[in-house]
Coordinates of C-alpha atoms in Angstrom, one line a residue:
X14 CA 174.5 155.4 123.6
X15 CA 174.2 158.2 126.2
X16 CA 171.9 156.7 128.8
X17 CA 170.1 158.7 131.5
X18 CA 168.0 157.7 134.4
X19 CA 164.5 159.3 134.7
X20 CA 162.0 157.6 137.1
X21 CA 159.0 159.2 135.4
X22 CA 158.8 158.6 131.7
X23 CA 155.1 159.4 131.3
X24 CA 154.1 161.8 128.6
X25 CA 155.6 162.9 125.3
X26 CA 157.8 165.5 126.9
X27 CA 159.6 165.2 130.2
X28 CA 162.2 167.1 132.3
X29 CA 165.4 165.4 133.3
X30 CA 166.3 165.4 137.0
X31 CA 168.9 168.0 137.9
X32 CA 171.8 165.6 138.3
X33 CA 171.1 164.1 134.9
X34 CA 170.6 167.6 133.3
X35 CA 174.1 168.7 134.6
X36 CA 175.7 165.6 133.1
X37 CA 173.9 166.0 129.9
X38 CA 174.8 169.7 129.4
X39 CA 178.0 170.3 131.3
X40 CA 179.8 167.0 130.9
X41 CA 178.6 165.7 127.6
X42 CA 177.9 169.2 126.2
X43 CA 174.8 168.1 124.3
X44 CA 172.8 170.6 122.5
X45 CA 169.2 171.2 121.2
X46 CA 168.1 168.4 118.9
X47 CA 170.8 166.0 120.0
X48 CA 169.5 162.4 120.8
X49 CA 169.8 160.7 124.1
X50 CA 168.3 157.5 125.7
X51 CA 166.3 157.4 128.9
X52 CA 165.3 154.5 131.2
X53 CA 163.1 154.4 134.3
X54 CA 165.0 151.4 135.7
X55 CA 162.0 149.2 135.2
X56 CA 162.7 147.9 131.7
X57 CA 161.5 151.0 129.7
X58 CA 164.0 152.4 127.2
X59 CA 163.2 155.6 125.3
X60 CA 165.0 157.6 122.7
X61 CA 164.5 161.3 123.2
X62 CA 165.6 164.6 121.5
X63 CA 166.7 167.6 123.5
X64 CA 164.2 170.5 123.3
X65 CA 165.4 172.9 125.9
X66 CA 169.0 172.3 127.3
X67 CA 169.3 173.5 130.9
X68 CA 171.7 172.7 133.7
X69 CA 168.9 172.1 136.2
X70 CA 165.9 171.0 134.1
X71 CA 166.6 169.9 130.6
X72 CA 163.4 169.3 128.7
X73 CA 163.3 166.4 126.1
X74 CA 160.8 165.0 123.7
X75 CA 160.4 161.2 123.5
X76 CA 160.4 159.9 120.0
X77 CA 160.7 156.1 120.5
X78 CA 159.8 153.7 123.3
X79 CA 160.9 150.1 123.9
X80 CA 159.3 148.1 126.7
X81 CA 161.2 145.2 128.4
X82 CA 164.5 146.3 126.9
X83 CA 167.0 143.4 127.2
X84 CA 164.9 141.7 129.9
X85 CA 166.7 138.8 131.5
X86 CA 165.2 135.3 131.4
X87 CA 166.6 134.2 134.7
X88 CA 166.7 135.7 138.2
X89 CA 169.7 136.0 140.5
X90 CA 169.2 137.0 144.1
X91 CA 172.4 137.3 146.2
X92 CA 172.1 137.8 150.0
X93 CA 175.5 139.0 151.2
X94 CA 176.9 140.2 154.4
X95 CA 177.9 143.9 154.3
X96 CA 181.6 144.4 154.6
X97 CA 183.3 146.4 157.4
X98 CA 184.8 148.7 154.8
X99 CA 181.7 150.2 153.1
X100 CA 183.7 151.0 150.0
X101 CA 184.2 147.3 149.3
X102 CA 180.5 146.7 149.6
X103 CA 179.9 149.6 147.2
X104 CA 182.3 148.0 144.8
X105 CA 180.3 144.8 144.9
X106 CA 177.0 146.6 144.2
X107 CA 178.5 148.4 141.2
X108 CA 180.3 145.4 139.6
X109 CA 177.4 143.0 140.3
X110 CA 175.0 145.4 138.6
X111 CA 177.3 145.7 135.6
X112 CA 177.7 141.9 135.3
X113 CA 174.0 141.2 135.8
X114 CA 172.1 140.7 139.1
X115 CA 168.4 141.1 139.8
X116 CA 168.1 141.3 143.6
X117 CA 170.4 142.1 146.5
X118 CA 169.8 141.6 150.2
X119 CA 172.3 142.8 152.9
X120 CA 172.5 139.7 155.2
X121 CA 173.2 140.1 158.9
X122 CA 175.0 137.0 160.2
X123 CA 176.5 135.9 163.5
X124 CA 179.9 137.1 162.5
X125 CA 178.9 140.2 160.6
X126 CA 181.2 143.2 161.0
X127 CA 178.5 145.6 159.9
X128 CA 174.7 145.4 160.0
X129 CA 173.6 148.4 158.0
X130 CA 174.3 150.1 154.7
X131 CA 173.7 153.6 153.4
X132 CA 170.6 152.8 151.3
X133 CA 170.6 156.1 149.4
X134 CA 174.2 155.8 148.4
X135 CA 173.7 152.2 147.4
X136 CA 170.7 153.1 145.2
X137 CA 172.9 155.7 143.4
X138 CA 175.6 153.1 142.8
X139 CA 173.0 150.7 141.4
X140 CA 171.8 153.4 139.0
X141 CA 175.3 154.2 137.9
X142 CA 176.1 150.5 137.3
X143 CA 172.9 150.2 135.3
X144 CA 173.8 153.1 133.1
X145 CA 177.4 152.0 132.7
X146 CA 176.3 148.6 131.4
X147 CA 173.4 150.1 129.4
X148 CA 170.7 148.1 131.1
X149 CA 167.2 149.2 131.6
X150 CA 166.6 147.4 135.0
X151 CA 167.8 148.5 138.4
X152 CA 168.4 145.5 140.7
X153 CA 166.0 145.3 143.6
X154 CA 167.7 146.4 146.9
X155 CA 166.1 144.9 149.9
X156 CA 166.4 146.0 153.5
X157 CA 169.0 144.3 155.7
X158 CA 167.8 140.9 156.8
X159 CA 168.7 138.7 159.7
X160 CA 170.1 135.3 158.6
X161 CA 167.2 133.4 160.2
X162 CA 164.7 135.5 158.3
X163 CA 166.2 135.0 154.8
X164 CA 164.3 131.7 154.5
X165 CA 160.9 133.2 154.9
X166 CA 159.0 133.5 151.6
X167 CA 161.9 132.0 149.6
X168 CA 160.7 130.5 146.3
X169 CA 164.0 130.1 144.6
X170 CA 164.5 126.8 142.6
X171 CA 168.3 126.9 143.2
X172 CA 169.1 127.7 146.9
X173 CA 172.8 127.8 147.6
X174 CA 174.9 128.6 150.6
X175 CA 178.6 129.2 149.9
X176 CA 181.2 128.7 152.6
X177 CA 184.7 127.3 153.3
X178 CA 184.0 125.4 156.5
X179 CA 184.4 122.2 154.4
X180 CA 186.9 121.8 151.7
X181 CA 185.3 119.1 149.5
X182 CA 182.3 121.0 148.3
X183 CA 181.0 121.1 144.7
X184 CA 181.5 124.3 142.7
X185 CA 178.6 126.7 142.6
X186 CA 177.9 126.2 138.9
X187 CA 177.1 122.5 139.6
X188 CA 174.3 123.6 142.0
X189 CA 172.7 126.0 139.4
X190 CA 171.3 123.1 137.5
X191 CA 168.0 123.2 139.2
X192 CA 167.2 126.3 137.4
X193 CA 166.1 129.9 138.1
X194 CA 165.3 131.8 140.2
X195 CA 168.5 131.4 142.2
X196 CA 169.3 132.6 145.7
X197 CA 172.9 132.6 146.8
X198 CA 174.1 133.3 150.4
X199 CA 177.5 134.9 150.8
X200 CA 178.8 135.2 154.4
X201 CA 181.0 137.7 156.2
X202 CA 184.8 137.7 156.4
X203 CA 184.7 135.2 159.2
X204 CA 182.3 133.0 157.1
X205 CA 179.1 131.4 158.2
X206 CA 179.0 129.5 161.5
X207 CA 178.4 125.8 161.4
X208 CA 175.0 126.5 163.0
X209 CA 174.1 128.8 160.1
X210 CA 175.1 126.3 157.5
X211 CA 173.0 123.6 159.3
X212 CA 170.0 126.0 159.4
X213 CA 170.3 126.6 155.6
X214 CA 170.6 122.8 154.9
X215 CA 167.4 122.3 157.0
X216 CA 165.6 124.8 154.7
X217 CA 166.7 123.0 151.5
X218 CA 169.8 124.9 150.6
X219 CA 172.7 123.2 148.9
X220 CA 176.3 123.8 150.0
X221 CA 178.7 125.0 147.4
X222 CA 182.2 126.4 146.9
X223 CA 183.2 129.5 145.0
X224 CA 186.6 128.1 144.4
X225 CA 189.7 126.5 145.9
X226 CA 191.0 129.6 147.7
X227 CA 189.8 131.9 150.4
X228 CA 188.1 135.1 149.0
X229 CA 186.9 138.3 150.5
X230 CA 183.2 138.7 150.8
X231 CA 182.8 141.1 147.9
X232 CA 185.0 138.9 145.7
X233 CA 183.0 135.8 146.5
X234 CA 179.8 137.8 145.6
X235 CA 181.2 138.8 142.2
X236 CA 182.4 135.3 141.5
X237 CA 179.0 133.9 142.2
X238 CA 177.4 136.6 140.0
X239 CA 179.8 135.8 137.2
X240 CA 179.2 132.0 137.5
X241 CA 175.4 132.6 137.2
X242 CA 175.7 134.7 134.1
X243 CA 178.1 132.3 132.4
X244 CA 175.8 129.4 133.3
X245 CA 172.6 131.0 132.0
X246 CA 174.4 132.9 129.2
X247 CA 173.0 136.3 130.4

């Protein structure tokens, strides 16, 4: 299906944002009375019919609405250190959204190579990933958080810190058994410090390994995301 993002889906007739209008008319070459699907990124999926095709403000009429479209039964929150190369972090955002993730927090650690992200660009990537995988929910993107502050207000049932400071760690899927919601911490290229690992353990986190090899930050994040979705069959 041709899925478009429209934050405001109130009313029987709506106007698509300019970017979505261009894609609809110029790229897909859709015409009057063609059907498309819309989502507000909050679980609402609508089938609509083009009424007035226009490159800047295509007007459509909603003919069918589904609330809670393909809502996930489990919650995955990954707090991950932004990579020095911003494109690698962008790749993580896109692929994690396609695979299935609910919440993302950029995590600032002792060895972080970058402490900020381009939030507007990140939001566009999340929307693109949502549309590509034909989901109706945009992952929550939190503001960058200092490592010591990630423990505040944490209500996850499974709390996991992944690292490679110790070789004999259980695999991450073994630590998902406590249920959902799940919070996974992924460190920077230099990994978490021993002090950070100790702090996490004090706050009830379990140590886990992504696998037997050394992975880049964004790869580790994707592997954790994939393990979660396989475990909970999302």
